[in-house]
Amino acid sequence: MSAQSPGGSIRTERSARARYRAIRGGVFYALFLGSILVGIAGLLALLIDVFMDGLPWLNWSFITSYPSRHANQSGILAALVGSMWVVGLTAAFSIPVGLATAVYLEEFAARNWLQRVIQVNIANLAGVPSIIYGLLGLAVFVQLLSMGRSVLAGALTMSLLVLPIVIIASQEAIRAVPGSYRHAAYALGATRWQVVKGVVLPQAIPGVMSGIILALSRAIGESAPMIAISALVFLTFVPNSPGDKFTVLPIQIFNWISLPQADFKGVASAGIIVLLAVLLTMNAGAIWIRNKYQKRRNE
Amino acid sequence: MRFSARHTLLPAALFFALALAAACGGGNGGSETGLSGSIDIDGSSTVFPITQAVAEEFRKTQNKVQVPVGVSGTGGGFKRFVTGETVINDASRPIKPSEVEAAKANGIEFIELEVALDGVAIVTNSQATFVDCLTVAELRTIWAPGSKVNNWNQVRSSFPDAPLRLYGPGTDSGTFDYFTEVINGTEDASRADYTASEDDNVLVQGISGDRSSLGYFGYAFYAENSARIRLLGVDAGKGCVKPTRETINTGTYAPLSRHLYIYVNKKSLERPEVKAFVEFYLKEASILAEEVGYVALPASDYQAGLSKIR
């Protein structure tokens, strides 16, 4: 169309279109920037609010004390250690099982109806509300297998909850490893297991770590399934073995918020800061590991 | 190959190390008088502050006895108590016949002990100055199952034409059980179209922000928030009475002052640490209950409780 017009007209038409494109680009840029700012502003407001309420209550004795009826003597030790136990054991259970499942489904399983059924089920399990897992854990681990309301029962329940996340993320990571790598290894005479162990897994680790970060972050913040397993909010000891009673950070924080005394809102905020700190430390650790492997891979 | 094995082991090792470090974190000193063991308590979140205070003080004298306290609610706690899973249940209402049956079926005998008094406060927004007092009949009109009352002038013709919005505890709460029984006549019979929350602080916030509100919850929550909301009196035929420490203690704030209980597994009292704890509870409850916002019983009631367990 423009080829038929004289030269000058082409130039104006082009610049008009360019201007239109520039405006459209600008509008969408502003829209997307706005979207991300909404999220960041929300997070900032939340953080500022929590820190203003909580910082005055946050000190070393808060970390090392047990709960108390006096706000200024209250501490979070039992819940902090309980959460670490649960998350540690959850990681120990869910990572090997989740990774092995992902490897099986991606590298070993035949592409048949069974594999599809398993796949659909895992995807659905990822969307099941967490309280359902809590009730399942209560019925199976606490009562049927008579583990009692122990750290072990809590961690196993949490493992079931996060397994689908670990599996799906690991599968994605494994799928992202280029097929040509596998072919090259097979061409050199490697067995299937050698390919998985020596080629696929090392390549997939960074992606797998991202999934684990997500899964364990969820595990440490979940309160509903833990309330079904253990609704303890006053504990003056820390668990010393997987068979001990326990409480976790979200339950303790929830209890403080529901107390009538206004001071406990500050204590609860201090608890939230501790929870955030644990979460960020865990994530930083996992990101550090991920980056280390990514670098090695690129060398 | 050696390389890749380390890849998968490292994260697992990291979290094991974390858990291990956590496990070594705590620890108690020695004990003075040698009692030890664990006293498992669950039940009402209303009674929880008293039990927590007692457990906290008890620990100062007997630091080898572990006293974990949960807040599954009065009913949720009884479910565990009647199977023998817990030895003490905090309760903001007396045990129900169905729960007594369940205990019997499991061979669990128990002792009921009164530990404090609590009033159910009827509150409204601080700007609703036109109302000072409601009769029990008016409360029933408002809260009865299926009630369609949604304007203040439907409650009493002298009240202004203003929408009436209701706030109250959810169905798992012992306060709900108690209020519905004494106001509506049948436990758990209540209209359902009100803002319900198990968290009384949410109710306080809702009422303080809503000029046309009416709600009820435990007196302790009113006492901590008296500047933000307006307390109403209740007229049960003997004039208007507002809940105070005194009217709750003497029972003149009727019918909305109630007893708070602990239920103790009878067999567990054979364990010296449980007996010591319950005795300690009854001796200290009058001071500690007041400290956390409740009203103490007359001293003779605690004596009666002590003689029950001896």
Coordinates of C-alpha atoms in Angstrom, one line a residue:
Chain A
M1 CA 0.0 0.0 0.0
S2 CA 2.7 2.4 1.1
A3 CA 4.8 1.4 -1.9
Q4 CA 2.3 3.1 -4.2
S5 CA 2.4 6.5 -2.4
P6 CA 4.9 9.2 -3.2
G7 CA 8.1 9.3 -1.0
G8 CA 7.0 12.1 1.4
S9 CA 3.8 10.4 2.3
I10 CA 5.7 7.2 3.1
R11 CA 7.8 9.1 5.6
T12 CA 4.8 10.7 7.4
E13 CA 2.9 7.5 7.4
R14 CA 5.9 5.7 8.9
S15 CA 6.5 8.4 11.6
A16 CA 2.8 8.4 12.5
R17 CA 2.9 4.6 12.9
A18 CA 6.1 4.9 14.9
R19 CA 4.5 7.5 17.1
Y20 CA 1.5 5.2 17.6
R21 CA 3.7 2.3 18.4
A22 CA 5.7 4.4 20.9
I23 CA 2.6 5.6 22.6
R24 CA 1.3 2.0 22.8
G25 CA 4.6 0.9 24.1
G26 CA 4.6 3.6 26.7
V27 CA 1.1 2.8 27.9
F28 CA 1.9 -0.9 28.4
Y29 CA 5.2 0.0 30.0
A30 CA 3.3 2.1 32.5
L31 CA 0.7 -0.6 33.0
F32 CA 3.3 -3.3 33.7
L33 CA 5.3 -1.0 36.0
G34 CA 2.1 -0.1 37.8
S35 CA 1.3 -3.8 38.3
I36 CA 4.6 -4.6 39.8
L37 CA 4.5 -1.5 42.0
V38 CA 1.1 -2.6 43.4
G39 CA 2.8 -5.9 44.6
I40 CA 5.8 -4.1 46.0
A41 CA 3.8 -1.4 47.7
G42 CA 1.6 -4.0 49.3
L43 CA 4.7 -5.9 50.6
L44 CA 6.3 -2.7 51.8
A45 CA 3.2 -1.6 53.7
L46 CA 3.1 -5.0 55.3
L47 CA 6.7 -5.0 56.2
I48 CA 6.8 -1.4 57.5
D49 CA 3.7 -2.1 59.7
V50 CA 5.1 -5.4 61.1
F51 CA 8.5 -3.8 61.8
M52 CA 7.1 -0.8 63.5
D53 CA 5.0 -2.9 65.8
G54 CA 7.5 -5.7 66.3
L55 CA 11.0 -4.2 66.5
P56 CA 10.6 -2.8 70.0
W57 CA 9.8 -6.3 71.2
L58 CA 12.5 -8.0 69.3
N59 CA 15.6 -8.8 71.4
W60 CA 17.8 -11.7 72.3
S61 CA 15.7 -12.8 75.2
F62 CA 12.7 -12.9 72.9
I63 CA 14.6 -15.5 70.9
T64 CA 15.7 -17.5 73.9
S65 CA 12.6 -17.5 76.1
Y66 CA 9.4 -19.5 76.3
P67 CA 5.9 -18.0 76.1
S68 CA 4.7 -16.0 79.1
R69 CA 1.5 -14.2 80.2
H70 CA 3.7 -11.1 80.4
A71 CA 4.2 -9.6 77.0
N72 CA 7.7 -8.4 77.9
Q73 CA 8.8 -11.9 79.1
S74 CA 7.3 -13.8 76.2
G75 CA 9.6 -15.6 73.8
I76 CA 9.5 -17.7 70.8
L77 CA 12.1 -20.4 71.4
A78 CA 9.8 -23.4 71.5
A79 CA 8.1 -22.4 68.3
L80 CA 11.3 -21.5 66.5
V81 CA 13.0 -24.7 67.3
G82 CA 9.8 -26.6 66.5
S83 CA 9.6 -25.0 63.1
M84 CA 13.2 -25.9 62.4
W85 CA 12.6 -29.5 63.3
V86 CA 9.5 -29.7 61.1
V87 CA 11.1 -28.0 58.2
G88 CA 14.3 -30.0 58.5
L89 CA 12.6 -33.3 58.6
T90 CA 10.2 -32.3 55.9
A91 CA 13.2 -31.5 53.7
A92 CA 14.8 -34.8 54.6
F93 CA 11.6 -36.7 53.6
S94 CA 10.3 -34.7 50.6
I95 CA 13.4 -34.0 48.7
P96 CA 14.7 -37.5 48.1
V97 CA 11.2 -38.9 47.4
G98 CA 10.1 -35.9 45.3
L99 CA 13.3 -35.9 43.2
A100 CA 13.2 -39.7 42.7
T101 CA 9.5 -39.4 41.6
A102 CA 10.4 -36.7 39.1
V103 CA 13.3 -38.6 37.7
Y104 CA 11.2 -41.7 37.3
L105 CA 8.3 -39.9 35.6
E106 CA 10.6 -38.0 33.2
E107 CA 13.4 -40.4 32.5
F108 CA 12.2 -44.0 33.2
A109 CA 8.4 -44.2 33.0
A110 CA 6.9 -45.3 29.7
R111 CA 4.6 -42.7 28.2
N112 CA 1.4 -44.7 28.8
W113 CA -2.0 -44.2 30.6
L114 CA -0.5 -45.0 34.0
Q115 CA 2.1 -42.3 33.7
R116 CA -0.7 -39.9 32.6
V117 CA -2.9 -40.9 35.6
I118 CA 0.0 -40.3 38.0
Q119 CA 0.8 -37.0 36.4
V120 CA -2.8 -35.7 36.6
N121 CA -3.0 -36.8 40.2
I122 CA 0.1 -35.0 41.2
A123 CA -1.1 -31.8 39.6
N124 CA -4.4 -32.1 41.4
L125 CA -2.7 -32.8 44.7
A126 CA -0.8 -29.6 44.4
G127 CA -4.1 -27.8 44.6
V128 CA -5.7 -29.6 47.5
P129 CA -6.3 -27.2 50.5
S130 CA -3.7 -27.6 53.2
I131 CA -6.2 -28.4 56.0
I132 CA -7.2 -31.6 54.1
Y133 CA -3.6 -32.7 54.5
G134 CA -3.7 -31.8 58.2
L135 CA -6.8 -34.0 58.7
L136 CA -5.2 -36.8 56.7
G137 CA -2.1 -36.5 58.9
L138 CA -4.2 -36.6 62.0
A139 CA -6.1 -39.7 60.9
V140 CA -3.1 -41.6 59.4
F141 CA 0.1 -40.6 61.2
V142 CA -1.2 -39.4 64.6
Q143 CA -4.0 -42.0 65.1
L144 CA -3.6 -45.0 62.8
L145 CA 0.2 -45.3 63.0
S146 CA 0.0 -44.0 66.6
M147 CA 2.9 -41.5 66.2
G148 CA 1.0 -39.2 68.6
R149 CA 1.1 -35.4 68.1
S150 CA 4.9 -35.6 67.5
V151 CA 7.4 -33.7 65.3
L152 CA 7.6 -36.8 63.1
A153 CA 3.8 -36.8 62.5
G154 CA 3.9 -33.1 61.7
A155 CA 6.9 -33.4 59.4
L156 CA 5.4 -36.4 57.5
T157 CA 2.1 -34.4 57.0
M158 CA 4.0 -31.4 55.8
S159 CA 6.0 -33.7 53.4
L160 CA 2.8 -34.9 51.8
L161 CA 1.7 -31.3 51.5
V162 CA 4.9 -30.1 49.7
L163 CA 5.7 -33.2 47.7
P164 CA 3.6 -32.2 44.6
I165 CA 5.4 -28.9 44.5
V166 CA 8.9 -30.6 44.7
I167 CA 7.9 -33.1 42.1
I168 CA 6.4 -30.7 39.6
A169 CA 9.3 -28.2 39.9
S170 CA 11.9 -31.0 39.6
Q171 CA 10.1 -32.4 36.5
E172 CA 10.2 -29.0 34.9
A173 CA 13.9 -28.7 35.6
I174 CA 14.6 -32.2 34.2
R175 CA 12.6 -31.5 31.1
A176 CA 14.6 -28.3 30.5
V177 CA 17.8 -30.3 30.1
P178 CA 18.4 -30.3 26.3
G179 CA 17.8 -33.7 24.7
S180 CA 21.1 -33.4 22.8
Y181 CA 23.0 -33.8 26.1
R182 CA 21.3 -37.1 26.7
H183 CA 21.9 -38.2 23.2
A184 CA 25.6 -37.4 23.4
A185 CA 25.9 -39.4 26.6
Y186 CA 24.1 -42.3 25.2
A187 CA 26.3 -42.1 22.1
L188 CA 29.3 -42.5 24.4
G189 CA 27.8 -45.8 25.7
A190 CA 26.4 -44.5 29.0
T191 CA 23.6 -46.5 30.6
R192 CA 20.3 -44.8 31.4
W193 CA 21.1 -44.5 35.1
Q194 CA 24.6 -43.0 34.2
V195 CA 22.9 -40.5 32.0
V196 CA 20.5 -39.5 34.7
K197 CA 23.2 -39.3 37.4
G198 CA 26.0 -37.8 35.4
V199 CA 24.2 -35.5 32.9
V200 CA 20.6 -34.8 33.7
L201 CA 20.6 -34.3 37.5
P202 CA 23.7 -32.0 37.6
Q203 CA 22.1 -29.8 34.9
A204 CA 18.7 -29.8 36.6
I205 CA 19.9 -29.0 40.2
P206 CA 19.4 -25.2 40.0
G207 CA 15.8 -25.6 38.9
V208 CA 15.2 -28.3 41.5
M209 CA 16.5 -26.0 44.1
S210 CA 14.0 -23.3 43.1
G211 CA 11.2 -25.9 43.7
I212 CA 12.6 -26.8 47.0
I213 CA 12.8 -23.2 48.1
L214 CA 9.2 -22.7 47.2
A215 CA 8.2 -26.0 48.9
L216 CA 10.0 -25.3 52.2
S217 CA 8.9 -21.7 52.3
R218 CA 5.3 -23.0 52.1
A219 CA 6.1 -25.6 54.8
I220 CA 7.4 -23.1 57.3
G221 CA 4.4 -20.7 56.8
E222 CA 1.6 -23.2 56.9
S223 CA -0.5 -23.2 60.0
A224 CA -3.8 -25.0 59.2
P225 CA -2.4 -28.5 58.9
M226 CA -0.2 -28.0 61.9
I227 CA -3.1 -26.9 64.0
A228 CA -4.8 -30.2 63.2
I229 CA -1.7 -32.1 64.4
S230 CA -0.7 -29.9 67.3
A231 CA -2.5 -26.9 68.6
L232 CA -0.1 -26.4 71.4
V233 CA 0.6 -22.7 72.2
F234 CA 2.3 -22.9 75.6
L235 CA 5.4 -25.1 75.6
T236 CA 8.2 -24.6 78.0
F237 CA 10.6 -27.1 76.3
V238 CA 12.0 -27.7 72.9
P239 CA 11.7 -31.0 71.1
N240 CA 14.8 -33.2 71.4
S241 CA 13.7 -36.0 69.2
P242 CA 11.2 -36.6 66.4
G243 CA 8.9 -38.3 68.9
D244 CA 8.5 -35.1 71.1
K245 CA 5.6 -32.7 71.2
F246 CA 6.1 -29.4 69.4
T247 CA 4.6 -26.2 68.2
V248 CA 5.5 -24.0 65.2
L249 CA 5.9 -20.3 64.5
P250 CA 2.6 -19.6 62.7
I251 CA 0.5 -21.3 65.5
Q252 CA 2.4 -19.3 68.2
I253 CA 2.0 -16.0 66.3
F254 CA -1.8 -16.7 65.7
N255 CA -2.2 -17.3 69.4
W256 CA -0.5 -14.0 70.4
I257 CA -2.7 -12.1 68.0
S258 CA -5.9 -13.5 69.5
L259 CA -5.0 -12.4 73.1
P260 CA -6.8 -9.4 74.4
Q261 CA -3.8 -7.4 75.6
A262 CA -2.6 -4.9 73.0
D263 CA 1.0 -5.5 73.9
F264 CA 0.8 -9.0 72.5
K265 CA 0.2 -7.6 69.0
G266 CA 3.7 -6.2 69.2
V267 CA 4.9 -9.6 70.4
A268 CA 3.1 -11.2 67.5
S269 CA 4.8 -8.8 65.1
A270 CA 8.2 -9.7 66.6
G271 CA 7.3 -13.3 65.9
I272 CA 6.5 -12.5 62.3
I273 CA 9.9 -10.8 61.9
V274 CA 11.5 -14.0 63.3
L275 CA 9.5 -16.1 60.8
L276 CA 10.5 -13.8 57.9
A277 CA 14.2 -14.0 59.0
V278 CA 14.1 -17.8 59.1
L279 CA 12.4 -17.9 55.7
L280 CA 14.9 -15.5 54.1
T281 CA 17.9 -17.3 55.6
M282 CA 16.6 -20.6 54.3
N283 CA 16.0 -19.1 50.8
A284 CA 19.4 -17.3 50.8
G285 CA 21.0 -20.7 51.6
A286 CA 19.2 -22.4 48.8
I287 CA 19.9 -19.6 46.3
W288 CA 23.6 -19.7 47.3
I289 CA 23.7 -23.4 46.5
R290 CA 21.9 -22.9 43.3
N291 CA 24.2 -20.2 42.1
K292 CA 27.2 -22.2 43.0
Y293 CA 26.0 -25.1 40.8
Q294 CA 25.0 -22.8 38.0
K295 CA 28.4 -21.3 37.9
R296 CA 30.1 -24.7 38.0
R297 CA 27.9 -25.8 35.1
N298 CA 28.9 -22.8 33.0
E299 CA 32.6 -23.3 33.6
Chain B
M1 CA 29.9 -39.1 38.8
R2 CA 31.5 -38.2 42.2
F3 CA 30.7 -34.7 41.3
S4 CA 27.0 -35.2 40.8
A5 CA 26.5 -37.2 44.0
R6 CA 27.7 -34.2 46.0
H7 CA 25.2 -32.1 44.1
T8 CA 22.2 -33.9 45.6
L9 CA 23.7 -34.5 49.0
L10 CA 24.6 -31.0 49.9
P11 CA 21.1 -29.5 50.3
A12 CA 20.0 -32.4 52.4
A13 CA 23.1 -32.2 54.5
L14 CA 22.4 -28.5 55.0
F15 CA 18.9 -29.0 56.4
F16 CA 20.0 -31.9 58.6
A17 CA 22.6 -29.6 60.1
L18 CA 20.0 -26.9 60.7
A19 CA 17.7 -29.4 62.4
L20 CA 20.5 -30.7 64.5
A21 CA 21.6 -27.2 65.5
A22 CA 18.1 -26.5 66.5
A23 CA 17.8 -29.6 68.6
C24 CA 20.8 -28.6 70.6
G25 CA 19.5 -25.1 71.2
G26 CA 17.4 -25.5 74.3
G27 CA 17.7 -27.2 77.7
N28 CA 16.6 -26.8 81.3
G29 CA 18.5 -26.6 84.5
G30 CA 18.0 -29.1 87.4
S31 CA 15.0 -29.5 89.6
E32 CA 14.7 -28.8 93.3
T33 CA 12.0 -31.2 94.5
G34 CA 12.3 -34.0 91.9
L35 CA 8.9 -34.1 90.4
S36 CA 8.9 -34.8 86.6
G37 CA 6.7 -36.0 83.8
S38 CA 4.3 -34.3 81.4
I39 CA 0.9 -32.9 82.1
D40 CA -1.0 -32.6 78.8
I41 CA -3.6 -29.8 78.8
D42 CA -5.9 -28.7 75.9
G43 CA -9.3 -27.0 75.6
S44 CA -10.9 -23.5 75.7
S45 CA -9.0 -20.5 74.4
T46 CA -10.9 -18.5 77.0
V47 CA -9.5 -20.4 79.9
F48 CA -6.1 -20.6 78.2
P49 CA -4.6 -17.4 79.7
I50 CA -5.3 -18.6 83.2
T51 CA -3.9 -22.1 82.6
Q52 CA -0.9 -20.6 80.9
A53 CA -0.3 -18.3 83.9
V54 CA -0.5 -21.2 86.3
A55 CA 1.7 -23.4 84.2
E56 CA 4.2 -20.6 83.9
E57 CA 4.3 -20.0 87.7
F58 CA 4.3 -23.8 88.4
R59 CA 7.4 -24.2 86.2
K60 CA 9.3 -21.8 88.5
T61 CA 8.9 -24.3 91.4
Q62 CA 8.9 -27.6 89.4
N63 CA 11.0 -27.1 86.3
K64 CA 11.3 -30.7 85.3
V65 CA 7.5 -31.1 84.9
Q66 CA 6.5 -30.3 81.3
V67 CA 3.1 -28.6 81.0
P68 CA 2.2 -28.2 77.3
V69 CA -1.1 -26.3 76.9
G70 CA -3.2 -26.3 73.7
V71 CA -6.2 -24.3 72.5
S72 CA -8.4 -26.7 70.5
G73 CA -11.5 -25.1 72.0
T74 CA -13.7 -26.5 74.8
G75 CA -15.4 -29.1 72.5
G76 CA -12.2 -30.0 70.6
G77 CA -10.4 -30.4 73.9
F78 CA -13.1 -32.6 75.4
K79 CA -12.7 -34.9 72.3
R80 CA -9.2 -35.6 73.4
F81 CA -9.9 -35.6 77.1
V82 CA -12.5 -38.3 76.9
T83 CA -10.1 -40.7 75.2
G84 CA -7.5 -40.1 77.9
E85 CA -5.1 -38.3 75.5
T86 CA -5.0 -35.2 77.8
V87 CA -5.2 -35.2 81.6
I88 CA -6.7 -31.7 82.0
N89 CA -9.3 -29.9 79.8
D90 CA -9.9 -26.2 80.0
A91 CA -13.6 -25.5 79.6
S92 CA -15.7 -22.3 79.3
R93 CA -18.9 -24.3 79.8
P94 CA -19.8 -27.5 81.8
I95 CA -19.3 -30.8 80.1
K96 CA -22.1 -31.9 77.8
P97 CA -24.1 -35.2 78.4
S98 CA -22.8 -36.6 75.1
E99 CA -19.2 -35.9 76.3
V100 CA -19.9 -37.6 79.7
E101 CA -21.2 -40.6 77.8
A102 CA -18.0 -40.7 75.6
A103 CA -15.8 -40.6 78.7
K104 CA -17.8 -43.4 80.4
A105 CA -17.4 -45.5 77.3
N106 CA -13.7 -45.1 77.5
G107 CA -13.6 -45.7 81.3
I108 CA -12.4 -42.1 82.0
E109 CA -13.5 -40.6 85.3
F110 CA -13.1 -36.9 85.9
I111 CA -13.4 -34.1 88.4
E112 CA -14.9 -30.8 87.5
L113 CA -13.2 -27.8 89.2
E114 CA -14.3 -24.1 89.0
V115 CA -11.4 -21.8 88.5
A116 CA -12.7 -18.4 87.7
L117 CA -15.7 -16.3 86.6
D118 CA -16.1 -14.5 83.3
G119 CA -18.9 -12.2 82.0
V120 CA -20.2 -12.1 78.5
A121 CA -20.1 -8.4 77.6
I122 CA -22.7 -6.9 75.3
V123 CA -21.1 -4.1 73.4
T124 CA -21.8 -1.5 70.8
N125 CA -20.0 1.3 69.0
S126 CA -18.9 4.2 71.2
Q127 CA -21.1 6.6 69.2
A128 CA -24.3 4.6 69.9
T129 CA -25.1 6.7 72.9
F130 CA -28.9 6.2 72.5
V131 CA -28.6 2.8 74.1
D132 CA -27.5 2.0 77.7
C133 CA -29.2 -1.2 78.4
L134 CA -31.0 -4.1 76.7
T135 CA -33.3 -6.6 78.3
V136 CA -32.9 -10.3 78.0
A137 CA -36.1 -10.4 75.9
E138 CA -34.7 -7.8 73.5
L139 CA -31.5 -9.7 73.2
R140 CA -33.5 -12.8 72.4
T141 CA -35.5 -10.9 69.7
I142 CA -32.3 -9.9 68.1
W143 CA -30.4 -13.2 68.3
A144 CA -33.1 -15.8 68.0
P145 CA -32.7 -18.3 65.1
G146 CA -34.3 -16.9 62.0
S147 CA -34.6 -13.4 63.5
K148 CA -35.1 -10.7 60.8
V149 CA -34.4 -7.8 63.1
N150 CA -32.0 -5.5 61.1
N151 CA -32.9 -2.0 62.5
W152 CA -32.4 -0.6 65.9
N153 CA -36.1 0.7 66.0
Q154 CA -37.3 -2.9 65.6
V155 CA -35.6 -3.7 69.0
R156 CA -37.2 -0.8 70.8
S157 CA -39.5 1.8 69.3
S158 CA -37.6 4.7 71.0
F159 CA -34.4 3.7 69.3
P160 CA -33.5 5.6 66.1
D161 CA -34.0 4.3 62.6
A162 CA -30.5 3.0 62.1
P163 CA -29.4 -0.3 60.6
L164 CA -28.3 -2.9 63.1
R165 CA -25.3 -5.0 62.3
L166 CA -24.3 -7.9 64.5
Y167 CA -21.0 -9.3 65.6
G168 CA -20.4 -12.4 67.6
P169 CA -18.2 -15.5 68.2
G170 CA -18.3 -18.5 65.8
T171 CA -20.0 -21.8 66.5
D172 CA -16.8 -23.5 67.9
S173 CA -16.6 -21.0 70.7
G174 CA -17.7 -21.8 74.3
T175 CA -18.9 -18.2 74.5
F176 CA -21.3 -18.9 71.7
D177 CA -22.6 -22.1 73.4
Y178 CA -23.1 -20.2 76.6
F179 CA -24.8 -17.1 75.1
T180 CA -27.2 -19.1 72.9
E181 CA -28.2 -21.2 75.9
V182 CA -29.0 -18.5 78.3
I183 CA -30.4 -16.0 75.9
N184 CA -32.1 -18.1 73.3
G185 CA -32.9 -21.0 75.6
T186 CA -31.3 -23.7 73.4
E187 CA -27.6 -24.2 73.1
D188 CA -26.2 -23.3 69.7
A189 CA -29.6 -22.0 68.5
S190 CA -28.8 -18.6 66.9
R191 CA -29.4 -16.6 63.8
A192 CA -26.6 -17.1 61.5
D193 CA -26.5 -13.9 59.5
Y194 CA -23.9 -12.0 61.6
T195 CA -20.2 -11.4 61.4
A196 CA -18.7 -14.3 63.2
S197 CA -15.1 -14.7 64.2
E198 CA -13.3 -17.0 66.6
D199 CA -10.9 -14.2 67.2
D200 CA -12.4 -11.7 69.6
N201 CA -10.0 -9.0 68.6
V202 CA -11.6 -9.1 65.1
L203 CA -15.0 -8.5 66.7
V204 CA -13.6 -5.6 68.8
Q205 CA -12.2 -4.1 65.6
G206 CA -15.4 -4.6 63.7
I207 CA -17.6 -3.0 66.4
S208 CA -15.3 -0.1 67.0
G209 CA -15.4 0.7 63.3
D210 CA -19.1 0.3 62.7
R211 CA -21.4 3.0 64.1
S212 CA -24.5 0.7 64.0
S213 CA -23.0 -2.4 65.5
L214 CA -23.9 -4.7 68.4
G215 CA -22.0 -7.7 69.5
Y216 CA -20.9 -10.0 72.4
F217 CA -17.7 -11.6 73.6
G218 CA -15.8 -12.3 76.8
Y219 CA -15.5 -9.5 79.4
A220 CA -11.7 -9.6 79.4
F221 CA -11.7 -8.4 75.8
Y222 CA -13.9 -5.5 76.7
A223 CA -11.7 -4.6 79.7
E224 CA -8.6 -4.3 77.4
N225 CA -10.5 -2.2 74.8
S226 CA -12.8 -0.1 77.0
A227 CA -11.7 3.1 75.3
R228 CA -12.8 2.0 71.8
I229 CA -16.2 0.4 72.4
R230 CA -19.3 1.0 74.5
L231 CA -20.4 -1.5 77.2
L232 CA -24.1 -2.1 77.6
G233 CA -26.0 -3.3 80.7
V234 CA -28.3 -6.2 80.7
D235 CA -31.7 -6.2 82.4
A236 CA -33.0 -9.6 83.4
G237 CA -36.0 -8.2 85.3
K238 CA -34.1 -6.7 88.3
G239 CA -32.9 -3.5 86.6
C240 CA -30.0 -2.7 84.5
V241 CA -26.7 -4.3 85.5
K242 CA -23.4 -3.7 83.8
P243 CA -20.6 -6.3 84.0
T244 CA -17.9 -5.3 86.5
R245 CA -15.6 -7.3 88.6
E246 CA -18.1 -7.0 91.4
T247 CA -21.3 -7.8 89.6
I248 CA -19.7 -10.8 87.9
N249 CA -18.3 -12.0 91.2
T250 CA -21.6 -11.7 93.1
G251 CA -23.6 -13.1 90.2
T252 CA -25.8 -10.0 89.9
Y253 CA -24.7 -9.6 86.3
A254 CA -27.2 -12.3 85.3
P255 CA -27.6 -14.3 83.3
L256 CA -24.4 -13.6 81.4
S257 CA -21.8 -14.3 84.0
R258 CA -20.4 -17.8 83.8
H259 CA -18.0 -20.1 85.4
L260 CA -14.8 -21.2 83.8
Y261 CA -13.7 -24.8 84.6
I262 CA -10.9 -27.2 84.4
Y263 CA -11.7 -30.9 84.1
V264 CA -9.1 -33.3 85.6
N265 CA -8.8 -36.9 84.7
K266 CA -9.4 -38.7 88.1
K267 CA -6.9 -41.4 87.5
S268 CA -4.1 -39.0 86.6
L269 CA -4.4 -37.5 90.1
E270 CA -2.5 -40.5 91.3
R271 CA 0.5 -39.1 89.6
P272 CA 2.2 -36.8 92.1
E273 CA 3.1 -34.1 89.5
V274 CA -0.5 -33.8 88.3
K275 CA -1.8 -33.6 91.9
A276 CA 0.8 -31.0 92.7
F277 CA -0.2 -29.0 89.6
V278 CA -3.9 -29.0 90.3
E279 CA -3.4 -28.0 93.9
F280 CA -1.1 -25.2 92.8
Y281 CA -3.8 -24.2 90.2
L282 CA -6.5 -23.9 92.8
K283 CA -4.3 -22.0 95.3
E284 CA -3.0 -19.5 92.7
A285 CA -6.0 -19.1 90.5
S286 CA -7.6 -16.3 92.4
I287 CA -4.6 -14.0 91.9
L288 CA -3.6 -15.2 88.4
A289 CA -7.2 -15.1 87.0
E290 CA -7.5 -11.5 88.0
E291 CA -4.1 -10.7 86.5
V292 CA -5.1 -12.0 83.1
G293 CA -8.5 -10.2 83.1
Y294 CA -11.0 -12.6 84.7
V295 CA -12.8 -12.5 88.0
A296 CA -11.8 -14.7 90.9
L297 CA -14.2 -16.9 92.7
P298 CA -14.9 -16.5 96.4
A299 CA -12.1 -18.1 98.4
S300 CA -14.5 -20.8 99.7
D301 CA -15.0 -22.1 96.2
Y302 CA -11.3 -22.8 95.8
Q303 CA -11.3 -24.5 99.1
A304 CA -14.2 -26.7 98.0
G305 CA -12.2 -27.6 94.9
L306 CA -9.2 -28.5 96.9
S307 CA -11.2 -30.8 99.1
K308 CA -12.6 -32.5 95.9
I309 CA -9.2 -33.6 94.8
R310 CA -7.9 -34.8 98.2

